[in-house]
Short mmCIF file of C-alpha atoms in Angstrom, two decimals:
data_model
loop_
_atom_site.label_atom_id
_atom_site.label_comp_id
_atom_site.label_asym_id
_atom_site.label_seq_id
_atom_site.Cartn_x
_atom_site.Cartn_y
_atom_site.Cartn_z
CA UNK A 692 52.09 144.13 -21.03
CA UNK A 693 52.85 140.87 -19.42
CA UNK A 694 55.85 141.32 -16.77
CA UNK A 695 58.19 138.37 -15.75
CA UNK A 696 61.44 136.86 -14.57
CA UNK A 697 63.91 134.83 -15.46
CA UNK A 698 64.38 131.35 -15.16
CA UNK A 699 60.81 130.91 -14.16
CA UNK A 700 57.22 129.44 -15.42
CA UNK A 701 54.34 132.03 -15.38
CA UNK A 702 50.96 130.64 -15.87
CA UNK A 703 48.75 132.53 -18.17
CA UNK A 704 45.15 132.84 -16.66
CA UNK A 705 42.87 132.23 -19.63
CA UNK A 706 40.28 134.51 -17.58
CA UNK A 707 42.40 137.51 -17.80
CA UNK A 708 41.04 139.91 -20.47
CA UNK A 709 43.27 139.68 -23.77
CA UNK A 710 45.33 136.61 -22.71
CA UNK A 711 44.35 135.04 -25.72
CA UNK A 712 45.50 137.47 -27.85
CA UNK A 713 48.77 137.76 -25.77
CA UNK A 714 49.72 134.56 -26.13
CA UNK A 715 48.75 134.08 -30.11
CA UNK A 716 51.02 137.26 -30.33
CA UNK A 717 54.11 135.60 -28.10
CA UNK A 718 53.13 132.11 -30.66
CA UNK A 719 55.04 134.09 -33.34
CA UNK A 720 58.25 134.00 -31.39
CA UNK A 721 57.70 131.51 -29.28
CA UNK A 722 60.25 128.04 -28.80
CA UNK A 723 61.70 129.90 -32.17
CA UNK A 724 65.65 130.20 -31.37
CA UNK A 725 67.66 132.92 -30.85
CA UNK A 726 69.88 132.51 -33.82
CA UNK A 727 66.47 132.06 -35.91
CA UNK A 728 64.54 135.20 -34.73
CA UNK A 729 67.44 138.00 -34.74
CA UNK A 730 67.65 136.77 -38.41
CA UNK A 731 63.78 137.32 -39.00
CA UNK A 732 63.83 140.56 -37.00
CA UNK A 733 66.58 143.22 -37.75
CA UNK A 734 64.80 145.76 -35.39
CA UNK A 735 65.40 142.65 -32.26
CA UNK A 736 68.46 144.21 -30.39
CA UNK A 737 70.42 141.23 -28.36
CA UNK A 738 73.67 141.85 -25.91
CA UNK A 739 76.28 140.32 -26.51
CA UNK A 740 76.53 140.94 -29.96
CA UNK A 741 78.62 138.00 -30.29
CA UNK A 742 76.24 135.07 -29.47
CA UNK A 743 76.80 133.55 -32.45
CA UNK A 744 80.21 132.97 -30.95
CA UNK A 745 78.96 131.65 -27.49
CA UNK A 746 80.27 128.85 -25.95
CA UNK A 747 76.96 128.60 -24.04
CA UNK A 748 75.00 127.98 -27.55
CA UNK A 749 72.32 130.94 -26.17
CA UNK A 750 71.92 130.85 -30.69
CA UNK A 751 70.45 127.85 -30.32
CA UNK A 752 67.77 128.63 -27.53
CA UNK A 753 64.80 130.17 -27.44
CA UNK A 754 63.83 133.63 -25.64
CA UNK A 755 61.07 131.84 -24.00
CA UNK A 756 58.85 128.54 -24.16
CA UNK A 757 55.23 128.27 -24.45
CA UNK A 758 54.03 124.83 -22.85
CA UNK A 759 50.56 123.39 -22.14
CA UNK A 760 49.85 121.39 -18.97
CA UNK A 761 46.67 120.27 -17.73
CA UNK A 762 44.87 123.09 -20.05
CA UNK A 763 46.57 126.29 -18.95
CA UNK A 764 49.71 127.82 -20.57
CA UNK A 765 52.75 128.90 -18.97
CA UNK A 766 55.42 131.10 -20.14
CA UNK A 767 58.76 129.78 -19.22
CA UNK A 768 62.15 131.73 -19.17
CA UNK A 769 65.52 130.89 -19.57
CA UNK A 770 68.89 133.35 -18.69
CA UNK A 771 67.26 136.09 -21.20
CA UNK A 772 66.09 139.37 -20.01
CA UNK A 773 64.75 142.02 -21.04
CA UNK A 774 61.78 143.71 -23.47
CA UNK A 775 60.64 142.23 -26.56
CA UNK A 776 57.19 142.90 -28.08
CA UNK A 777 55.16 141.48 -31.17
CA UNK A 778 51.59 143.25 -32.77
CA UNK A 779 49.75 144.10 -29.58
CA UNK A 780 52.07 142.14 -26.66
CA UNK A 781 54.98 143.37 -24.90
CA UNK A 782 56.95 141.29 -22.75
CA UNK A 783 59.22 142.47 -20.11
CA UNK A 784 61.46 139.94 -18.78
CA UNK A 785 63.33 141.19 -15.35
CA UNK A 786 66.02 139.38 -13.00
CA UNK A 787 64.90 137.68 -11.05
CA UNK A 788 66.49 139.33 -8.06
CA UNK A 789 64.16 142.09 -9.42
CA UNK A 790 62.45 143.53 -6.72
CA UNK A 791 59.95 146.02 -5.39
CA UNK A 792 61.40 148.99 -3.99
CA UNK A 793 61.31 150.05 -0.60
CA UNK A 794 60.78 154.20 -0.28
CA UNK A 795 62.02 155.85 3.12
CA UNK A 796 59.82 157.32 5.00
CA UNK A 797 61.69 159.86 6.75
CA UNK A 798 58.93 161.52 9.14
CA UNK A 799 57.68 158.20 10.39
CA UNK A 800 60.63 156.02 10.56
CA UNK A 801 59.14 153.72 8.79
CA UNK A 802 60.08 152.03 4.76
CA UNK A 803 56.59 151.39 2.24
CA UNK A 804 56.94 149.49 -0.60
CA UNK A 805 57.63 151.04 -3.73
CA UNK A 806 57.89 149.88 -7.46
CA UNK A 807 59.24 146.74 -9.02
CA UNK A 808 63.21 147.55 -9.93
CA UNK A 809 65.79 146.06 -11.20
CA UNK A 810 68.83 146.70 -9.44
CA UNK A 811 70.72 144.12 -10.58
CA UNK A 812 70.55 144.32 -13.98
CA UNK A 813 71.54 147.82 -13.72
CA UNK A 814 74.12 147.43 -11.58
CA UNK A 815 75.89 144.47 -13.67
CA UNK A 816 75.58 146.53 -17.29
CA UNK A 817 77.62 149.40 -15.04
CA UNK A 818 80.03 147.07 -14.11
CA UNK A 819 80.46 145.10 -16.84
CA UNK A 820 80.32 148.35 -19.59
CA UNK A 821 81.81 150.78 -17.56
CA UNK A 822 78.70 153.19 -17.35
CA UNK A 823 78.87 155.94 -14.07
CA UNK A 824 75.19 155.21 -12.58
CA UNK A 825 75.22 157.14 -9.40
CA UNK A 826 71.14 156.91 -9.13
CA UNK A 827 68.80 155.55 -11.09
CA UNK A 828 65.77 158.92 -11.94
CA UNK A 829 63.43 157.11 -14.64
CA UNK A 830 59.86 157.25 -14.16
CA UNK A 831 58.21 154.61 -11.61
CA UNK A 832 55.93 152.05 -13.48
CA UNK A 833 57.53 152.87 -16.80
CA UNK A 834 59.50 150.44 -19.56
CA UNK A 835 62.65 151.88 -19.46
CA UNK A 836 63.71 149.91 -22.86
CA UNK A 837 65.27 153.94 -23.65
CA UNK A 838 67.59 153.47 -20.67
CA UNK A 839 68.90 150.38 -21.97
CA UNK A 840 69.66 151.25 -24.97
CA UNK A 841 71.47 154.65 -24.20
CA UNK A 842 73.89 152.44 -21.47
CA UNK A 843 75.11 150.04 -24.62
CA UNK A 844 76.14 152.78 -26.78
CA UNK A 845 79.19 154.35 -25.35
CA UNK A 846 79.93 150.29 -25.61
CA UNK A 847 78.88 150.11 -29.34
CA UNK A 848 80.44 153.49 -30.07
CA UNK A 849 83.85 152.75 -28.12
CA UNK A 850 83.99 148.96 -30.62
CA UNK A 851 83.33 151.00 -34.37
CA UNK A 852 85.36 153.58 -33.79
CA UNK A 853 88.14 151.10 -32.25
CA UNK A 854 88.19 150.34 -36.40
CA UNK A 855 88.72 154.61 -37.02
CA UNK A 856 86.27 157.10 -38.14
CA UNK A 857 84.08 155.79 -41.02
CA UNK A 858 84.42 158.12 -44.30
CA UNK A 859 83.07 157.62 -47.71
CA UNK A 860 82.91 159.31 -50.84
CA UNK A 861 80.55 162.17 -50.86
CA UNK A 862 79.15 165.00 -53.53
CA UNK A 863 80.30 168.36 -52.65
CA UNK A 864 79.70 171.58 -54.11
CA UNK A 865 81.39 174.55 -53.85
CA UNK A 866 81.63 177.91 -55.22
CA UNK A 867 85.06 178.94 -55.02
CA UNK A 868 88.48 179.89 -57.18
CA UNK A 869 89.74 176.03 -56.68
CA UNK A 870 88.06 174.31 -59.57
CA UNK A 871 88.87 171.12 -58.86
CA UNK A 872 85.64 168.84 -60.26
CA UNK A 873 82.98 169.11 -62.65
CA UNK A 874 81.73 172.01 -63.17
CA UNK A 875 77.74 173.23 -62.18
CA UNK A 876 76.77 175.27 -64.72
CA UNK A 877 73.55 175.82 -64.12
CA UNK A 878 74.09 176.77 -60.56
CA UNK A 879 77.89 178.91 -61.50
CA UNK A 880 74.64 181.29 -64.09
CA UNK A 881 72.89 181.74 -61.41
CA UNK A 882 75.73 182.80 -58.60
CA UNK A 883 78.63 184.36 -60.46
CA UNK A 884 77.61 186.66 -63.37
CA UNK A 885 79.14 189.19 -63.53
CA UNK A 886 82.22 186.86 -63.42
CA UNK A 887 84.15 187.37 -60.39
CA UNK A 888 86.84 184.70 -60.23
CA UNK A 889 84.36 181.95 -58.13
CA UNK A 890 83.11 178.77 -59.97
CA UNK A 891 80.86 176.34 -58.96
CA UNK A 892 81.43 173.02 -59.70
CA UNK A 893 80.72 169.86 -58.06
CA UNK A 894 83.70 167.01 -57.00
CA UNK A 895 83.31 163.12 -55.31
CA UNK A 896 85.94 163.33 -51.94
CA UNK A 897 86.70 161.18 -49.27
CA UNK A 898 84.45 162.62 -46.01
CA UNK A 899 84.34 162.18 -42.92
CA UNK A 900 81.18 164.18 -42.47
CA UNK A 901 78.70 161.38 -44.05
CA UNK A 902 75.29 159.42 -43.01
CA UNK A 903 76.72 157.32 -40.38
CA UNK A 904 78.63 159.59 -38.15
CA UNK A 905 75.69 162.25 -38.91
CA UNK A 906 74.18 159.06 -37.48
CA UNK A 907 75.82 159.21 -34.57
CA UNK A 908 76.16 162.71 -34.23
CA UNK A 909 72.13 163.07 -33.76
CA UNK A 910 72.31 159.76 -31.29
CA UNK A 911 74.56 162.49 -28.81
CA UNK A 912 72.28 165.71 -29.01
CA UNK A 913 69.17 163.56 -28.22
CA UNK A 914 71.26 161.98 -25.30
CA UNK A 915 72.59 165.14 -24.18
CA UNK A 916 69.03 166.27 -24.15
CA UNK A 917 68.00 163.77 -21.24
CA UNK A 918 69.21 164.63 -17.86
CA UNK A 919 68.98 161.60 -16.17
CA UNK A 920 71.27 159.82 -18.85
CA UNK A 921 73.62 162.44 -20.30
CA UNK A 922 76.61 161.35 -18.11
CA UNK A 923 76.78 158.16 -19.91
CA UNK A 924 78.67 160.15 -22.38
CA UNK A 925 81.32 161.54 -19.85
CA UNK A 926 81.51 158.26 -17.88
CA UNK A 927 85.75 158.17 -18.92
CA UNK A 928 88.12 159.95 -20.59
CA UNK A 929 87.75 157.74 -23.46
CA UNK A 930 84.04 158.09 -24.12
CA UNK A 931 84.15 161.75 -23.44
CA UNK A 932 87.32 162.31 -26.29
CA UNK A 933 85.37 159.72 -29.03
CA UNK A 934 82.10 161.77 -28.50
CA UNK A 935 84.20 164.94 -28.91
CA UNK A 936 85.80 163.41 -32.13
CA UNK A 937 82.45 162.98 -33.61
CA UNK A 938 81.03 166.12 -33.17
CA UNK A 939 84.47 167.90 -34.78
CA UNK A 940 83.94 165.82 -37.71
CA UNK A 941 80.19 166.59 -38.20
CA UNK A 942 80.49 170.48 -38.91
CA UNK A 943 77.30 169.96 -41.29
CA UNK A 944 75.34 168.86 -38.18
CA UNK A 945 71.59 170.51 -37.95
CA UNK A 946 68.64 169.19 -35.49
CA UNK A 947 66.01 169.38 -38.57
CA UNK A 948 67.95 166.93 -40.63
CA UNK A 949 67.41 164.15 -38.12
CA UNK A 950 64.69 162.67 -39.89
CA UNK A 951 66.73 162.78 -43.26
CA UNK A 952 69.90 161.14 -41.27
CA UNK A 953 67.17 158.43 -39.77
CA UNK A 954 66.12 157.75 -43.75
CA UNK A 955 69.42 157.88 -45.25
CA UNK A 956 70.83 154.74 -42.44
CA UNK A 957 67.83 152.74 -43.44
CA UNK A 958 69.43 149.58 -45.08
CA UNK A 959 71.77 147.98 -42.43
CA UNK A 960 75.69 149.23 -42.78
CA UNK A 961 77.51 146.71 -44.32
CA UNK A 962 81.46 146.97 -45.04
CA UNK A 963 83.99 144.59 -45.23
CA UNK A 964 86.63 146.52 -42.89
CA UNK A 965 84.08 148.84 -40.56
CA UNK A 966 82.15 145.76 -39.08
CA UNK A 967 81.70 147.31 -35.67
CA UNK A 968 79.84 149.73 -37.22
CA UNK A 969 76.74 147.75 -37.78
CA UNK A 970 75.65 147.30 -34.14
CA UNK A 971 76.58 150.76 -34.18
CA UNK A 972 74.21 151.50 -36.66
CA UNK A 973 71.47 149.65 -35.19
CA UNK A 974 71.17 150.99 -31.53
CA UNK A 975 71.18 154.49 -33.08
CA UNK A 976 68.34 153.76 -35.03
CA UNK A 977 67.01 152.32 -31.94
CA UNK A 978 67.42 155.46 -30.45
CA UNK A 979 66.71 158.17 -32.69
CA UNK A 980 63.48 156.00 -33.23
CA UNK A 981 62.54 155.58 -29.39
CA UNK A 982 61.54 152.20 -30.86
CA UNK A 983 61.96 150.15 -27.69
CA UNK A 984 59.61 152.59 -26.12
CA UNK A 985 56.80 152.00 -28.91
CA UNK A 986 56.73 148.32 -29.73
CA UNK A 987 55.55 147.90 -33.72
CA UNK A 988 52.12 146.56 -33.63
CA UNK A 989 51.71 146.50 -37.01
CA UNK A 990 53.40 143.58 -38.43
CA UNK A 991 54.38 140.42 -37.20
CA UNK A 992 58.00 141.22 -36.22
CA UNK A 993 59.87 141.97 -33.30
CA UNK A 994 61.11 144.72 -31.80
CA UNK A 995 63.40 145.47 -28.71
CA UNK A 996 66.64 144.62 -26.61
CA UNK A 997 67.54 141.24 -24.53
CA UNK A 998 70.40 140.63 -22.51
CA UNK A 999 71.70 137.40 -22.42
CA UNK A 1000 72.25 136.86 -18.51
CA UNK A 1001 74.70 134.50 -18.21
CA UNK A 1002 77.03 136.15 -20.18
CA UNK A 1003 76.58 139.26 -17.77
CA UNK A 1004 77.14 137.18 -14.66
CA UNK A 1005 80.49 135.85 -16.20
CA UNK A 1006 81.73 139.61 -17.46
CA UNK A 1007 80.02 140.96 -13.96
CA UNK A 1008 82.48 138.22 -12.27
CA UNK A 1009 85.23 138.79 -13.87
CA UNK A 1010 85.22 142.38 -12.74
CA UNK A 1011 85.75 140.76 -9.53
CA UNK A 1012 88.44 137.77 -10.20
CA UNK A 1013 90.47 139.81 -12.48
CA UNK A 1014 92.36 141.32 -9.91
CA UNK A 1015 92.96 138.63 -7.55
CA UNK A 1016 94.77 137.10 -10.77
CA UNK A 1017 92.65 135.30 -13.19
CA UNK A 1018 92.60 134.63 -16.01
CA UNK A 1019 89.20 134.83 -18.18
CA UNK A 1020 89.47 132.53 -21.44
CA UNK A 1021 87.19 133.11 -24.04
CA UNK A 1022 85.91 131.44 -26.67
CA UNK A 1023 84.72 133.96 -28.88
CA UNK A 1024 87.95 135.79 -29.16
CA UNK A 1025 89.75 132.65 -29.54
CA UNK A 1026 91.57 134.20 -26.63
CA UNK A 1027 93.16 131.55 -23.75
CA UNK A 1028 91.27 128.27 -23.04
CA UNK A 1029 93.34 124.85 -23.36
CA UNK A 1030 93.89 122.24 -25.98
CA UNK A 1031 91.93 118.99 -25.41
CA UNK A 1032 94.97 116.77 -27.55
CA UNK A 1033 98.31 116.63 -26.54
CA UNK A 1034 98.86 115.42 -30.09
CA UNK A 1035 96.81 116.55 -32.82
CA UNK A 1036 95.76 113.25 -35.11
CA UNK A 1037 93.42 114.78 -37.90
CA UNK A 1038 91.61 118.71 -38.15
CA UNK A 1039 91.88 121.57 -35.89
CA UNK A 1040 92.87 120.69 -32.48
CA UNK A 1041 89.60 121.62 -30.11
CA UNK A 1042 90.20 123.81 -27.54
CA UNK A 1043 87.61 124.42 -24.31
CA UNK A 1044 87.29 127.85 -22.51
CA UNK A 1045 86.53 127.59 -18.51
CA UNK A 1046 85.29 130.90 -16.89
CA UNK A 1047 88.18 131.36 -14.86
CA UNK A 1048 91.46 130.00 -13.75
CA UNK A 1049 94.36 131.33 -12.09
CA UNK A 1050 97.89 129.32 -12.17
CA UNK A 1051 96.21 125.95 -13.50
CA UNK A 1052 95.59 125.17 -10.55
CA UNK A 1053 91.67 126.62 -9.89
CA UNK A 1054 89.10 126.63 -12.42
CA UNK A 1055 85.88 128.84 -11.29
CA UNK A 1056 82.96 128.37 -13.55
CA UNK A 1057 79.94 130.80 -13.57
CA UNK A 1058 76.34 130.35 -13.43
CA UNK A 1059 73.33 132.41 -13.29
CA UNK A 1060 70.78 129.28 -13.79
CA UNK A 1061 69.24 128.63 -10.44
CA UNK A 1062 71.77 126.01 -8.34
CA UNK A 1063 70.50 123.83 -5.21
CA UNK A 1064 73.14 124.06 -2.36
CA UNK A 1065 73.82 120.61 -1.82
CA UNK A 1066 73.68 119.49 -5.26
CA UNK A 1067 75.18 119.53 -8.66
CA UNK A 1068 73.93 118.56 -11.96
CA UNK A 1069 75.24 116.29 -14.04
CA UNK A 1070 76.92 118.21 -17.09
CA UNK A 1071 77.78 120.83 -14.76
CA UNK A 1072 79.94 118.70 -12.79
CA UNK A 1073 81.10 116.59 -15.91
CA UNK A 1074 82.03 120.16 -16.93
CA UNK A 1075 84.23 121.12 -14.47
CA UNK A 1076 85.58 117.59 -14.01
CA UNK A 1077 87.03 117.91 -17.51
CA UNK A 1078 88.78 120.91 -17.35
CA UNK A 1079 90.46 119.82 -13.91
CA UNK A 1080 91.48 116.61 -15.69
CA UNK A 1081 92.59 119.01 -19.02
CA UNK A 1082 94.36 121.82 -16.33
CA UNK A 1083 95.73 119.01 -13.54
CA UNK A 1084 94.25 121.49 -11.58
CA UNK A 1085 93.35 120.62 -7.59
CA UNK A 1086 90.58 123.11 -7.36
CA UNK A 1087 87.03 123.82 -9.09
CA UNK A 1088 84.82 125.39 -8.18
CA UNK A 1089 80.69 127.27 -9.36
CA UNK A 1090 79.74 130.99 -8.27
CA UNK A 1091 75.90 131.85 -8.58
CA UNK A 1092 73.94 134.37 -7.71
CA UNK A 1093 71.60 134.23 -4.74
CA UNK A 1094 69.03 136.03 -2.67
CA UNK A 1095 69.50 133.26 0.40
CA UNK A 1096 73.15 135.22 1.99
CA UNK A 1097 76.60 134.50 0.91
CA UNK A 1098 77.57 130.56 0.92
CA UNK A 1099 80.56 128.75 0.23
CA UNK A 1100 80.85 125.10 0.42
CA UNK A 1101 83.59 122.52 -0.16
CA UNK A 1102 81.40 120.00 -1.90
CA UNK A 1103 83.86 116.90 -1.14
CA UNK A 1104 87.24 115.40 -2.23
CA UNK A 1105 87.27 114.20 -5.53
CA UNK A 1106 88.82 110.29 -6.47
CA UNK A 1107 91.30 109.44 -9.18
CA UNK A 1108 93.82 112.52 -9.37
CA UNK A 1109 92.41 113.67 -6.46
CA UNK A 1110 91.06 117.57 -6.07
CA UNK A 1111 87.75 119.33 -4.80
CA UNK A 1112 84.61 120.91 -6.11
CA UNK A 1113 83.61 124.21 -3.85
CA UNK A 1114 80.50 126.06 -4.45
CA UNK A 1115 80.09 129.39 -4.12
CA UNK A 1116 76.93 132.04 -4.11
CA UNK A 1117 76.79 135.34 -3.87
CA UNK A 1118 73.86 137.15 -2.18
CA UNK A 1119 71.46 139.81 -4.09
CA UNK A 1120 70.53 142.33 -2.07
CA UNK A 1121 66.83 142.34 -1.70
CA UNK A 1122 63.88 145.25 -0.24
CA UNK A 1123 66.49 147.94 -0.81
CA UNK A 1124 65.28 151.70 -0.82
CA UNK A 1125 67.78 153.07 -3.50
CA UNK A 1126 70.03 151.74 -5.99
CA UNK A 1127 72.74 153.80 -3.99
CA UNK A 1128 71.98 151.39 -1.42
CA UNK A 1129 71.62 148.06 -3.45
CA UNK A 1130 75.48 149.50 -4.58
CA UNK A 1131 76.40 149.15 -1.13
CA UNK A 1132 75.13 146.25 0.14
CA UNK A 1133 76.46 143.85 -2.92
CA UNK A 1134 79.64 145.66 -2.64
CA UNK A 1135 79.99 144.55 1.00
CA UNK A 1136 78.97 140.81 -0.17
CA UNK A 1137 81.56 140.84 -2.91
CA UNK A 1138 83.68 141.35 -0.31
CA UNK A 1139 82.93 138.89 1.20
CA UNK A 1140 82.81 136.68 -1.94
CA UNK A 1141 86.42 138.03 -2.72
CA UNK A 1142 88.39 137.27 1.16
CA UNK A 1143 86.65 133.49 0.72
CA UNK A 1144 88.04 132.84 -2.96
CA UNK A 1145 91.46 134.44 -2.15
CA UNK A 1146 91.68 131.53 0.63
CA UNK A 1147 91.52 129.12 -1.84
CA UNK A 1148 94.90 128.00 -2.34
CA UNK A 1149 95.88 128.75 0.94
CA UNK A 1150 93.20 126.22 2.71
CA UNK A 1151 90.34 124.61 2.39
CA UNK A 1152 87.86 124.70 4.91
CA UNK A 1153 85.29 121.32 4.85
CA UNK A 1154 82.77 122.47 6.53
CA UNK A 1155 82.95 126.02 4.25
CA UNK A 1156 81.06 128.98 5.54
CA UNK A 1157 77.40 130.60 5.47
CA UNK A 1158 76.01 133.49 6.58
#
């Protein structure tokens, strides 16, 4: 098990036992990109399921780099995160504002360091999916790829059944007086001599009660079955009523059959109306399998679940900006964004997506790559410069994550039509001694996060704040 961050470069020490293998196991996936490997490796689980569709290309790049400098390798990470393992190597890529627990201590007064945890990452998938966390139980020192997986399916359940309950044709049998099929002879012998009025025969219909939603059906009892993660499927009213919906429809429904369900979804769902239920499909596999907790060393694919981070950060945001009135454009809905010709000429007139803007007058764009204070890079201010020109807006603007306390700056006054470019970072709790109180802390620094952006239009402040 190699353990790591995001956005960082970890040096593989050649004198640490198995390294060699390690890293001729992480060659197979290695600088391959995203796009390239989920297509390779069906069992490879990424969130979004829409990357293809990201404006942020995150098809096009890798999970992770291996480079060579001066004879020793280093692993380098990008916004990914999360587990991913090949033959013998797992990889578990954390936030970075992963950190190591700090346990109370309640007869000494004092705090001891406990295990490395992600708080954030668990604290933007419930915000951004909805999911009621109100601790988090798992085992200390343990891959919780299980966890993950069981928080994305009220998300993936909510999306196929969005389209309606799946149901196919199915073979029934009966043994009653409505002959409405073929009749079983064989089996109508056997059952109803003397004759008593029953025959059995056996009819195609249109049911509701078929391999996929026994699928799912099986995903909630082993769910229900775990106490620390049950409540995912009472977080709201509407995840409680589609799990409800399920089991109604799924009278057939026995725990021995699970490994018969498991072989019956084998080839990936494919249909040309029930789409959403393909990522469906998968993550109950997942599941059912515990496959994320038992990486396939046996072959040279990959198995197990990445988040893409950015895309968190930006859905994590607009939890926050959505209510002070923005708007969130996005590209892979085709929903919002702005058209770059006033006049179309030839083709399909391009369109570009900001993060955020509220009255065309302030864009807000989101980042989760690491950003200096005092500087800005090149495409990212090109970026923003573009859709102020595109908006006539007077304000843009970056938010980031941090673990340095809350900033805002007013980077300067822009030339031409005039404007300004504000930066903004938002501090990441750190040496917390429960996620109850990581919850609390960020909540009081989006807060803080929130008062600052509201006084945007109102005035701007040159010399910004810190604290």
């Amino acid at each position: 098990m190699l353990v790591t961050t995001d956005n960082t470069s970890l040096a593989l020490d050649s004198n640490t036992p198995n390294v060699s293998k390690a890293i001729a196991d992480l060659s197979l996936l290695a600088n391959q990109s995203i796009g390239e490997l989920i297509h390779a490796n069906p069992d490879l689980l990424i969130f979004p399921e829409c990357f293809k569709n990201n404006e942020d290309s995150i098809a096009s790049n890798p999970i992770f780099e291996l480079s060579i400098q001066n004879s020793k390798t280093f692993l380098n990470t990008g916004n990914v995160m999360g587990f991913i393992g090949v033959q013998d190597t797992q990889l578990k890529i954390q936030s970075r504002f992963a950190q190591a627990s700090v346990i109370d201590n309640d007869d000494q007064g004092n705090q001891e360091e406990g295990s490395q945890e992600d708080y954030f990452l668990h604290y933007m998938l419930q915000k951004v999916l909805c999911v009621n966390l109100f601790d988090l139980k798992h085992s200390r020192n343990q891959t919780n790829v299980f966890d993950f997986l069981v928080y994305l399916f009220p998300y993936f359940h909510k999306k196929a059944l969005s389209q309606g309950l799946y149901k196919e044709y199915q073979k029934k049998t009966y043994n009653d007086s409505n002959l409405k099929g073929a009749i079983d002879i064989k089996t109508h012998l056997q059952r109803n001599l003397p004759f008593r009025g029953n025959v059995a025969y056996r009819v195609r219909e249109h049911s509701f009660d078929n391999p996929i939603t026994q699928l799912i059906r099986h995903t909630i009892e082993l769910i229900k079955q775990k106490p620390n993660l049950r409540d995912v499927l009472h977080s709201d009213s509407e995840t409680f009523d589609l799990v409800n919906l399920i089991v109604q429809h799924t009278p057939s429904y026995h725990a021995r059959d699970r490994h018969t369900v498991i072989n019956a979804n084998r080839k990936p769902f494919v249909h040309p109306y029930f789409t959403e239920y393909s990522g469906l499909q998968k993550i109950c596999l997942q599941i059912l399998r515990h496959e994320g907790l038992k990486y396939a060393n046996n072959d040279d694919k990959a198995h197990g679940i990445l988040f893409d981070g950015a895309w968190l950060w930006e859905e994590y945001l607009n939890t926050l900006l959505r209510p002070l009135g923005y708007d969130h454009p996005t590209n892979n809905t085709q929903q919002g964004g702005i058209k770059v010709y006033a006049q179309k000429f030839s083709g399909n007139n391009v369109r570009r997506y900001p993060d955020f803007v509220k009255n065309n007058d302030i864009i807000l764009d989101a980042k989760y790559k690491r950003m200096k204070d005092n500087e800005i890079s090149r495409d990212d201010l090109n970026q923003v410069l573009s859709y102020l020109f595109l908006y006539k807006a007077n304000i843009g603007g970056y938010i980031a994550p941090t673990v340095d306390g809350n900033l805002a700056l007013n980077m300067g006054l822009l030339n031409g039509f005039g404007g300004s470019i504000h930066k903004f970072k938002l501090a990441i709790p750190q040496q917390v001694a429960s996620y109850q109180k990581f919850k609390k802390a960020v909540a009081e620094n989006e807060v803080k996060l929130i008062e600052i952006i509201k006084g945007l239009s109102i005035e701007q402040n040159d010399s910004g704040w810190q604290d």
